[in-house]
CSV table of C-alpha atoms and ligand atoms in Angstrom, one decimal:
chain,number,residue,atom,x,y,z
G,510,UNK,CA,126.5,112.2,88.4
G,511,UNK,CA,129.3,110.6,85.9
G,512,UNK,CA,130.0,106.9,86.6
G,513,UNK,CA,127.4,107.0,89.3
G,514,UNK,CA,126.1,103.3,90.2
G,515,UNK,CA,122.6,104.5,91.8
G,516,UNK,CA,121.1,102.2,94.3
G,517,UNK,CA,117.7,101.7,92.2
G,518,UNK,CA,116.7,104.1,89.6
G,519,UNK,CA,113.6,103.7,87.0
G,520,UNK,CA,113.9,101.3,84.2
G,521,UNK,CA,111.9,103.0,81.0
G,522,UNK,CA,113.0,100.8,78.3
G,523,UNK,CA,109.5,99.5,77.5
G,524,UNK,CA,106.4,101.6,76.0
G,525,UNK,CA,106.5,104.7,78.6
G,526,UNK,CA,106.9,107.0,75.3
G,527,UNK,CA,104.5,105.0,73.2
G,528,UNK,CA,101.5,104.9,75.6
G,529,UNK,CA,102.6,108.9,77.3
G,530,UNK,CA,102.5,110.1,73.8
G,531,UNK,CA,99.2,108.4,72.7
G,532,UNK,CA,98.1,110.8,76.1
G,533,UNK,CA,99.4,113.9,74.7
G,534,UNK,CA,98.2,113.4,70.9
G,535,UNK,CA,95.0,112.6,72.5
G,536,UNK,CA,94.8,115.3,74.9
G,537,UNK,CA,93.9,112.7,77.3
G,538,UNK,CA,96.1,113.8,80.4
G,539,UNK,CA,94.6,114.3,83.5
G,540,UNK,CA,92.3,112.5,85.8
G,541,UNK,CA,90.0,110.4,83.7
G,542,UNK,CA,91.2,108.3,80.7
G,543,UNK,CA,91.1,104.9,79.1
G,544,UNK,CA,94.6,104.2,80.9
G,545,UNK,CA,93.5,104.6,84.5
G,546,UNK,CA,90.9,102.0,83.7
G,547,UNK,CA,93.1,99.7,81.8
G,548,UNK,CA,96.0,100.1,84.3
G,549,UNK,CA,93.6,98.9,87.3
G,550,UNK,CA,92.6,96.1,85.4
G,551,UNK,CA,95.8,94.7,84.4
G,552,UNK,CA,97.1,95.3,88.0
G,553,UNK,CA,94.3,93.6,89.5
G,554,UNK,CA,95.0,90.9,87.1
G,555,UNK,CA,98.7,90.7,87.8
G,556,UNK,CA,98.5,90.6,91.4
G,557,UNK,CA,95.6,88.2,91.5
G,558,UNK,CA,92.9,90.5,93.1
G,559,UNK,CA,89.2,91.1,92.0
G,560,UNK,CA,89.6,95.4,92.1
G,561,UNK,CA,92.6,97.6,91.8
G,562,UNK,CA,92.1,101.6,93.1
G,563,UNK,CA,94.8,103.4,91.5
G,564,UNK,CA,95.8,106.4,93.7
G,565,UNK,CA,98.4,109.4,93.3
G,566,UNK,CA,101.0,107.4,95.7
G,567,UNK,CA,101.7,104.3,98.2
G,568,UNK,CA,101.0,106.9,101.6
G,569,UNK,CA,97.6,107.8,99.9
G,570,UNK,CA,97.1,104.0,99.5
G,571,UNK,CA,97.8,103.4,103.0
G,572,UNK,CA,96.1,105.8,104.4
G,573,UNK,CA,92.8,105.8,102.2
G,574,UNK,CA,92.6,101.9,103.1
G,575,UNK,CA,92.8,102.2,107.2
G,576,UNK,CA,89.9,105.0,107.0
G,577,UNK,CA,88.0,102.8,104.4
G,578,UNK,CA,88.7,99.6,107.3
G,579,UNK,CA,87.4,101.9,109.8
G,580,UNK,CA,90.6,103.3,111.9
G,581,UNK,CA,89.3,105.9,113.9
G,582,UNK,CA,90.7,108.8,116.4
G,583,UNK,CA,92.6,106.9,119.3
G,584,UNK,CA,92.4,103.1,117.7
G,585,UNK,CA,95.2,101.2,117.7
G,586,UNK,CA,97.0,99.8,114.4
G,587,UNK,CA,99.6,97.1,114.8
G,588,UNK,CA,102.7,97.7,112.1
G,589,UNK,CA,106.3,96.7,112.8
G,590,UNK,CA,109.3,99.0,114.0
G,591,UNK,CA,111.0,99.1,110.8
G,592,UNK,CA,109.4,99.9,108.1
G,593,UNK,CA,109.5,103.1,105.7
G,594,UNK,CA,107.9,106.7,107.7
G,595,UNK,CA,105.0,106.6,105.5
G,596,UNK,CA,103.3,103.0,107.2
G,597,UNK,CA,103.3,105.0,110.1
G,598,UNK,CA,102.3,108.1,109.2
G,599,UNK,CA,99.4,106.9,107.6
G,600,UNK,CA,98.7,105.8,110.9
G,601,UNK,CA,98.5,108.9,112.2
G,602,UNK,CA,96.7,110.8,109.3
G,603,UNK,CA,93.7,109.0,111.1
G,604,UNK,CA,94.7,110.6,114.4
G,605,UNK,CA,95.2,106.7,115.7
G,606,UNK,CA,98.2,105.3,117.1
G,607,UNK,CA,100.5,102.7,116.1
G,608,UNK,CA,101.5,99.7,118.2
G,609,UNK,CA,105.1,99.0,117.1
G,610,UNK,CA,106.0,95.3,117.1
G,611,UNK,CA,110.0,94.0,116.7
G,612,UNK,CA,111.2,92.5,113.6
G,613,UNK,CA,112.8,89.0,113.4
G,614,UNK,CA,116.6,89.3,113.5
G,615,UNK,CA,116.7,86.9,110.1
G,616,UNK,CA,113.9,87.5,107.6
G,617,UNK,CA,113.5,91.2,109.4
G,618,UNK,CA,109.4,91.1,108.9
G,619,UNK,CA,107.1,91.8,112.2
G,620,UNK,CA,107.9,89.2,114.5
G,621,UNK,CA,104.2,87.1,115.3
G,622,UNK,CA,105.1,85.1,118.1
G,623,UNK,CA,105.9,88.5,120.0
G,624,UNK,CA,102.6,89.8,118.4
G,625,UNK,CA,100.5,86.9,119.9
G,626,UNK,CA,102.4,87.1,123.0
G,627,UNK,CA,101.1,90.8,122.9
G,628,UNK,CA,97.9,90.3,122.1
G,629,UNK,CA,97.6,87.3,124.4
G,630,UNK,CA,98.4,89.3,127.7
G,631,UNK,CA,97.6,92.7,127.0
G,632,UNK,CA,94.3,92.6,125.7
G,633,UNK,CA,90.3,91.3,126.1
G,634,UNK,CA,87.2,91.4,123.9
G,635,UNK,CA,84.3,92.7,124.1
G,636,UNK,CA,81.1,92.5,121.4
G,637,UNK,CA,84.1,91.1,118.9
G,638,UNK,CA,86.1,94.0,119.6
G,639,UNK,CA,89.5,93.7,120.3
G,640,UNK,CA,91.4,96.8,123.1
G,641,UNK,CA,93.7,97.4,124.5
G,642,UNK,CA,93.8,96.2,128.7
G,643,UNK,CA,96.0,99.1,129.4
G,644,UNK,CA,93.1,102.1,128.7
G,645,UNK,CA,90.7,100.0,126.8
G,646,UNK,CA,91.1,101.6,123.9
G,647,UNK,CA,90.4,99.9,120.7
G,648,UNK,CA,92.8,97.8,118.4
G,649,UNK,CA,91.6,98.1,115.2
G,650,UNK,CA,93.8,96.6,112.7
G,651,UNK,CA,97.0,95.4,111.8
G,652,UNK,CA,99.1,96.5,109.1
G,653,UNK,CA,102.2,93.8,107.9
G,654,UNK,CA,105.0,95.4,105.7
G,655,UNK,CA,106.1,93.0,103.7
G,656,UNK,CA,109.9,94.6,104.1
G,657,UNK,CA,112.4,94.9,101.2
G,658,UNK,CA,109.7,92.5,99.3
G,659,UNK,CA,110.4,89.9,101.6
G,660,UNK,CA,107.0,88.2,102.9
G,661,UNK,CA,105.6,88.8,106.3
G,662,UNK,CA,104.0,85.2,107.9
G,663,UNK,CA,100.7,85.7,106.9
G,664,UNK,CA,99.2,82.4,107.7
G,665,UNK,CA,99.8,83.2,111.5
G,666,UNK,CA,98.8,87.2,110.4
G,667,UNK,CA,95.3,86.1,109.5
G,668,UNK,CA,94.9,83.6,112.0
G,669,UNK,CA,95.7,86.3,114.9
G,670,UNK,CA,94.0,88.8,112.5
G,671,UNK,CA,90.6,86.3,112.5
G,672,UNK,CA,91.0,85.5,116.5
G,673,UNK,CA,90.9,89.1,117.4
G,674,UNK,CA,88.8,90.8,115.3
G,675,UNK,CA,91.3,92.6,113.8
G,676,UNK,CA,91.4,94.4,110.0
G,677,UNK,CA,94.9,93.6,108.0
G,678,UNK,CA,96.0,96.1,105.7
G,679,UNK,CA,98.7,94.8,103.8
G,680,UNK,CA,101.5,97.5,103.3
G,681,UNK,CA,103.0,95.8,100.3
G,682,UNK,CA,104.2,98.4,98.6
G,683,UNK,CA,107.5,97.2,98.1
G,684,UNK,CA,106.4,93.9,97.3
G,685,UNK,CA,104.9,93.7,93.6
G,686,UNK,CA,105.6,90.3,92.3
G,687,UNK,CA,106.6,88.5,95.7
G,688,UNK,CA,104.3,85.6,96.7
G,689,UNK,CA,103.1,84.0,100.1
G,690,UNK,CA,102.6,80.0,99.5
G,691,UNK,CA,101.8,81.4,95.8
G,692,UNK,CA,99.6,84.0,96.9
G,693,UNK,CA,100.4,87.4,96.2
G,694,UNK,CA,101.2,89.9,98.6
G,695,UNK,CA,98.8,92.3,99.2
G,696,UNK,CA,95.6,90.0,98.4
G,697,UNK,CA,95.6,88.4,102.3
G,698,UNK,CA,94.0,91.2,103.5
G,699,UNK,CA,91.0,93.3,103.2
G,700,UNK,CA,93.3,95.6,101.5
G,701,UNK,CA,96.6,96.2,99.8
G,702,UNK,CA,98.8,98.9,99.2
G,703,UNK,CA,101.1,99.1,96.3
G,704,UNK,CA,103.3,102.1,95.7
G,705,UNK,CA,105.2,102.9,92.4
G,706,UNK,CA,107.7,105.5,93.8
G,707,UNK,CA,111.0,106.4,91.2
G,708,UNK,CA,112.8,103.6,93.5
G,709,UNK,CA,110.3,100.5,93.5
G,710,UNK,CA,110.9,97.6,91.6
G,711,UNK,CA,108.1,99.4,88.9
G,712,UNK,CA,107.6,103.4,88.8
G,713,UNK,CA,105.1,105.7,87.7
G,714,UNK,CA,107.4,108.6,89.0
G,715,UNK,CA,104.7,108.6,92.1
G,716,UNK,CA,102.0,106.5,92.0
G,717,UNK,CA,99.9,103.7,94.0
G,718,UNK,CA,97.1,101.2,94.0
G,719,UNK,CA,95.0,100.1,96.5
G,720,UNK,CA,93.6,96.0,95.7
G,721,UNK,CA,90.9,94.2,97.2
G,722,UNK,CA,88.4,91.4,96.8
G,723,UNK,CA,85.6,93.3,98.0
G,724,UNK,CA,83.4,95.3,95.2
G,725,UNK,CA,82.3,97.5,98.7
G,726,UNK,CA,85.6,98.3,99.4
G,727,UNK,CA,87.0,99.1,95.8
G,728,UNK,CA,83.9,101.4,95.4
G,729,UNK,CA,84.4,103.2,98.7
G,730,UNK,CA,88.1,104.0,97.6
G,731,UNK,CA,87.1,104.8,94.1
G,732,UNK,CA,84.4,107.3,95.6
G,733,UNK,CA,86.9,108.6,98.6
G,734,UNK,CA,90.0,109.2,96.3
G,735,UNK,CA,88.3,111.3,93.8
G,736,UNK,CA,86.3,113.6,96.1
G,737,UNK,CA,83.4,111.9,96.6
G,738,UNK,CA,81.6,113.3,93.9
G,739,UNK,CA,78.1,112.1,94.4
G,740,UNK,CA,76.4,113.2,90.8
G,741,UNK,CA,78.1,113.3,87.8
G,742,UNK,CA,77.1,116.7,86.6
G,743,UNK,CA,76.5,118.8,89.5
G,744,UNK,CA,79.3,119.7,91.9
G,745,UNK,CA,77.2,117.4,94.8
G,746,UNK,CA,79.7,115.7,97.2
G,747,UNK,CA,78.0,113.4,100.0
G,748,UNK,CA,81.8,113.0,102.1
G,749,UNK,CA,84.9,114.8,102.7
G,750,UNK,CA,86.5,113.2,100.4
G,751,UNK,CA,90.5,113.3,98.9
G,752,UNK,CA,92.0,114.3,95.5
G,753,UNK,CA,94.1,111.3,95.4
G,754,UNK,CA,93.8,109.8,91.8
G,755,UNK,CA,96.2,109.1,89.5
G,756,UNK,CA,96.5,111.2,86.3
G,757,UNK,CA,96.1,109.1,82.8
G,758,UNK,CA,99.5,110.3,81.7
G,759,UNK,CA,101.0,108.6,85.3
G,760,UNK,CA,98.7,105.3,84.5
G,761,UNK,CA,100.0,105.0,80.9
G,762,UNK,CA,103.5,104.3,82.7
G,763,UNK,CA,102.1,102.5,84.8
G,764,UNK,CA,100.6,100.1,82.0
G,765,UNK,CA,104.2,100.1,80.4
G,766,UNK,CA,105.7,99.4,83.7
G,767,UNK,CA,103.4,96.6,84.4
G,768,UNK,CA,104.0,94.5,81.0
G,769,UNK,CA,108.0,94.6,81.7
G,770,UNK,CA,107.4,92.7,85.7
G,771,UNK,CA,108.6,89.5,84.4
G,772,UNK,CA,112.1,91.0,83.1
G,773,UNK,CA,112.4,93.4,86.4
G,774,UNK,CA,112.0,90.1,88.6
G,775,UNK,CA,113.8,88.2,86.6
G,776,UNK,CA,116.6,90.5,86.4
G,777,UNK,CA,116.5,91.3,90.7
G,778,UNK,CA,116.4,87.7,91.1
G,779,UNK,CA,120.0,87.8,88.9
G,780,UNK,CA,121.4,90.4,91.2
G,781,UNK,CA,120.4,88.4,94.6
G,782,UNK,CA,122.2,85.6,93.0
G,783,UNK,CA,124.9,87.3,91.9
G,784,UNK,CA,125.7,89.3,95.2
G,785,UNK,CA,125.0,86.4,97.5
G,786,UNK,CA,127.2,84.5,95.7
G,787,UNK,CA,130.0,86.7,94.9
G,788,UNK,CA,129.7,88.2,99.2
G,789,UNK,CA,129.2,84.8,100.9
G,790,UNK,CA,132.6,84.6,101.8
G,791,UNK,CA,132.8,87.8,103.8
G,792,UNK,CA,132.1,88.9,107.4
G,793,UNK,CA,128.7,89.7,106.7
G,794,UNK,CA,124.9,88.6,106.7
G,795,UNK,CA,122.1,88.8,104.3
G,796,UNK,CA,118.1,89.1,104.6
G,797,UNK,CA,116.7,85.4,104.8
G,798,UNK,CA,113.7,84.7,103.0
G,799,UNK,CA,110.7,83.7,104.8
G,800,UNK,CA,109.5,80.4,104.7
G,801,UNK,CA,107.0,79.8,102.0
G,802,UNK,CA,107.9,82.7,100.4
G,803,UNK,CA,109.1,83.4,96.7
G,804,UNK,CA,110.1,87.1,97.2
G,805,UNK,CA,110.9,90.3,94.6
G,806,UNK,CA,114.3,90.6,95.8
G,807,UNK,CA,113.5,94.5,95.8
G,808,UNK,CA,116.2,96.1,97.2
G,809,UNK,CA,119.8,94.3,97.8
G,810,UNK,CA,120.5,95.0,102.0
G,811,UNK,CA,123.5,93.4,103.8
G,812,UNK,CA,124.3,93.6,107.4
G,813,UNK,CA,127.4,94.3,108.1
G,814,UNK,CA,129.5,95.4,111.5
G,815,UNK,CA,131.6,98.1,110.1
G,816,UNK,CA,128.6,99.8,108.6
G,817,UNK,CA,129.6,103.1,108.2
G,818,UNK,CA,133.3,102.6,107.1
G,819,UNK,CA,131.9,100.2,104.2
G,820,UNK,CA,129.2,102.9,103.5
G,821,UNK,CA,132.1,105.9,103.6
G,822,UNK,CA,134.2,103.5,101.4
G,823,UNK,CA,131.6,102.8,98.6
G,824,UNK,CA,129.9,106.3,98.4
G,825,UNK,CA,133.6,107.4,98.3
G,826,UNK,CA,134.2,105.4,95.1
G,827,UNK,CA,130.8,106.5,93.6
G,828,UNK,CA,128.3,103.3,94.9
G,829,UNK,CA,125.4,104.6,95.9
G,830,UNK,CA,124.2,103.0,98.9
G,831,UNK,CA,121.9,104.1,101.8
G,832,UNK,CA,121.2,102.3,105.7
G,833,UNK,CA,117.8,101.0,106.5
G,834,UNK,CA,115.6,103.2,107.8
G,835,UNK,CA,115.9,104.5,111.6
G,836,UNK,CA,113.3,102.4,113.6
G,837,UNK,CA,110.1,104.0,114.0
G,838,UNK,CA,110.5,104.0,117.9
G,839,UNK,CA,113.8,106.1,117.4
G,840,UNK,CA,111.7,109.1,115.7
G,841,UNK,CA,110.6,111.8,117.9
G,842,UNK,CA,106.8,111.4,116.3
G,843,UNK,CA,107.0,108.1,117.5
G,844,UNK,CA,108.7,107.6,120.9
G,845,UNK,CA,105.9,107.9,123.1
G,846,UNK,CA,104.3,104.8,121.3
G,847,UNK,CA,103.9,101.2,122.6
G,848,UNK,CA,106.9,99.0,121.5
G,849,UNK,CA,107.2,95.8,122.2
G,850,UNK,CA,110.2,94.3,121.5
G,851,UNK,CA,112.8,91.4,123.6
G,852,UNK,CA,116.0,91.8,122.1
G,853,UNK,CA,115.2,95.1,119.9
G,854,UNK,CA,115.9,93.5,116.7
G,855,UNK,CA,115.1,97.0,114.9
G,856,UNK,CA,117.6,98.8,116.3
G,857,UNK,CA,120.5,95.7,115.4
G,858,UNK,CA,119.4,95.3,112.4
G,859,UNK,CA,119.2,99.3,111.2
G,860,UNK,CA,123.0,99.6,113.0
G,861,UNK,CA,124.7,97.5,110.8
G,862,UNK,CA,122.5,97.6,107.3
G,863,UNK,CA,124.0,98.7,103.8
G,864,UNK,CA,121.4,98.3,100.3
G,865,UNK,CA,123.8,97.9,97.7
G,866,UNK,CA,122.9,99.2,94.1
G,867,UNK,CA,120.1,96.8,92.6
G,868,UNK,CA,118.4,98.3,89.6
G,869,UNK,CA,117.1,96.7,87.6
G,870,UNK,CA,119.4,98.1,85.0
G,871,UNK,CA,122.6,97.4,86.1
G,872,UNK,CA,125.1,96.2,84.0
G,873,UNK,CA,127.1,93.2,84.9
G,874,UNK,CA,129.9,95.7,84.9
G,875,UNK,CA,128.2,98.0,87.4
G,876,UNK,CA,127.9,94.6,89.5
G,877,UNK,CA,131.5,93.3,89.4
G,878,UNK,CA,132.5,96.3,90.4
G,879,UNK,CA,130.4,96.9,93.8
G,880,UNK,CA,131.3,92.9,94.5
G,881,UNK,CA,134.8,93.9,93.6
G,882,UNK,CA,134.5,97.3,96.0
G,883,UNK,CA,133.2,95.4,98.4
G,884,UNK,CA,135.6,93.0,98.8
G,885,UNK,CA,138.5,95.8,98.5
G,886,UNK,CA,137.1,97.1,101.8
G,887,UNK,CA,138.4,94.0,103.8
G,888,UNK,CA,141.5,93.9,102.3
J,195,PLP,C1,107.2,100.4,103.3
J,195,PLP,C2,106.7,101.5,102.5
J,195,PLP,N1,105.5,102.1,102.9
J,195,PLP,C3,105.0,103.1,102.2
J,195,PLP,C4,105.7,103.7,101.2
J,195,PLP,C5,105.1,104.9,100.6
J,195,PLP,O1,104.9,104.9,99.2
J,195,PLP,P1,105.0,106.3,98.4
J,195,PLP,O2,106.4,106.7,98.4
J,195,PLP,O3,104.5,105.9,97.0
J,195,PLP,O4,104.1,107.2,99.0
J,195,PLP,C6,106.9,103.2,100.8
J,195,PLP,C7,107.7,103.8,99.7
J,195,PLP,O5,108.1,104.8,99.4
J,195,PLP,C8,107.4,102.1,101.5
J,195,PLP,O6,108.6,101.6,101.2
């Protein structure tokens, strides 16, 4: 659409045509090829993880790395109430349940005193298994979303993770280039999830990794992803396994993508700046960063009381903008689950949130002008 600010749209200004082309002229296109391998590397390098798994998107990720942790048919998994469908529905792929936790009402990550104030009463060990007191069923893991690329506490994640037994699969797909007391996210866990959806800070058009420090694990997900092909000639498979790898043509993008991080974070780091700055003055509030944390500044999200007049307003004069995601306890899938929750940050937080247009190729222009929008609204 003419004039259109977009929320956040893929930046290709790097070697997407170079390295797509050197695919095509080479006929290299499709699941095997010299970018898959070189695009695992340089992620594992980026992020700071021995193995990168590169897989067709972040809910394959997700889902690939609770079976590989070992989430079975009526575990538990511990995720927070807001996060994007997909945490959850990996979840669910392996017919396990989610326990939903609250979200702190300023950094709007899983709140972990609540969690060990969960875990404290509501469940007991047995043979360094962790259930569930309720109906004894098994807790298996717990997945932090690192939200908005934001950081989730994961000193006190690991800690509860280590004192009951539990797996952490670190949903960071939203979270390339954001750091924990300089670690990166995604490498607290036994695994990561990275997803390069046409809206994340980097794209492949779909596309995701999976990262670990274990060789075990990196092999399993290899095997698992690409249909667990157990010879290399013969059509002999030794597991039902998924056809979840990423095609060369999607990792030459992805190899592009990956060289330009330092100008996207740069540039999203500009745009907090700029909007925190230019907005302070207004009747409204903004993420806070977690402690510790040197976040991506993904995606630009205010809170804001008059949420959907503002949101009328700017889609009215052609800013894109778009409400956090409905808390997963609000979805009909998910209403029966455990929540546990005091003052149902979710639900506060979701009511009164507006992203505002953050890619990383908006012009200064583009940004004046939302500021300028913005501050129209209250006049
Ligand atoms: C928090 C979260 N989890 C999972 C996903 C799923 O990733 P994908 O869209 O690549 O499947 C996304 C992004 O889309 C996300 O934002």
């Amino acid at each position: 659409m003419e004039n259109l600010i977009p929320l956040s749209v893929p930046n290709l200004s790097g070697n997407e045509w170079k390295y797509i082309k050197e695919c095509l002229d080479t006929n290299w296109v499709s699941s095997v090829g010299s970018f898959v391998d070189k695009f695992e590397k340089d992620f594992a390098e980026y992020v700071g993880a021995k193995y990168a798994v590169s897989v067709v998107n972040g809910t394959a990720a997700l889902h690939m790395a609770l079976q590989i942790a070992g989430v079975e048919q009526n575990d538990y998994v511990i995720a927070p109430n807001i996060t994007f469908i997909a945490s959850i529905n990996a979840i669910k792929y392996c017919y396990a349940f989610p326990i939903l936790i609250d979200v702190l009402s300023d950094t709007w990550q899983m709140d972990v005193d609540l969690l060990e104030d969960f875990l404290k009463n509501n469940t007991y060990q047995e043979n360094d298994t962790c259930y569930l007191k309720e109906n004894k069923r098994r807790i298996k893991a717990i997945m932090p979303v690192h939200v908005l690329g934001n950081m989730c506490e994961m000193d006190k994640i690991m800690q509860l993770a280590e004192q009951y037994k539990l797996s952490v699969i670190e949903d960071s797909t939203e979270a390339l280039g954001s750091f924990y007391k300089n670690q990166h996210a995604g490498t607290f866990g036994k695994m990561g999830c990275f997803s390069f959806n046409g809206n994340k800070i980097m794209t492949t058009g779909g596309g995701g990794m999976i990262v670990t420090n274990d060789e075990k694990l990196a092999k399993r997900a290899k095997h698992l992803t690409t249909q667990a092909k157990s010879d290399s000639f013969e059509y002999i498979h030794d597991d039902v396994g998924y056809n979840y790898r990423l095609v060369n043509i999607l990792a030459a993008m992805g190899v592009a993508q990956l060289e330009q991080m330092p100008d996207f974070l740069k540039r999203k780091k500009e745009i907090h700046q700029y909007y925190t700055e230019n907005l302070k003055n207004l009747p409204l509030s903004f993420q806070k960063d977690t402690e510790n944390s040197k976040p991506n500044y993904w995606l630009f999200t205010i809170c804001i009381e008059k949420q959907k007049e503002l949101m009328t307003y700017l889609i009215e004069r052609k800013i894109q903008v778009r409400p956090f995601w409905r808390p997963m306890n609000m979805l009909d899938m998910f209403k029966n689950d455990i929540y546990v929750s005091k003052e149902d940050n979710a639900f506060k937080i979701y009511e009164k949130s507006v992203s505002l247009p953050c890619s990383t190729n908006i012009t200064d222009q583009e940004l004046e002008k939302v500021v300028q929008t913005v501050r129209n609204f209250y006049q």
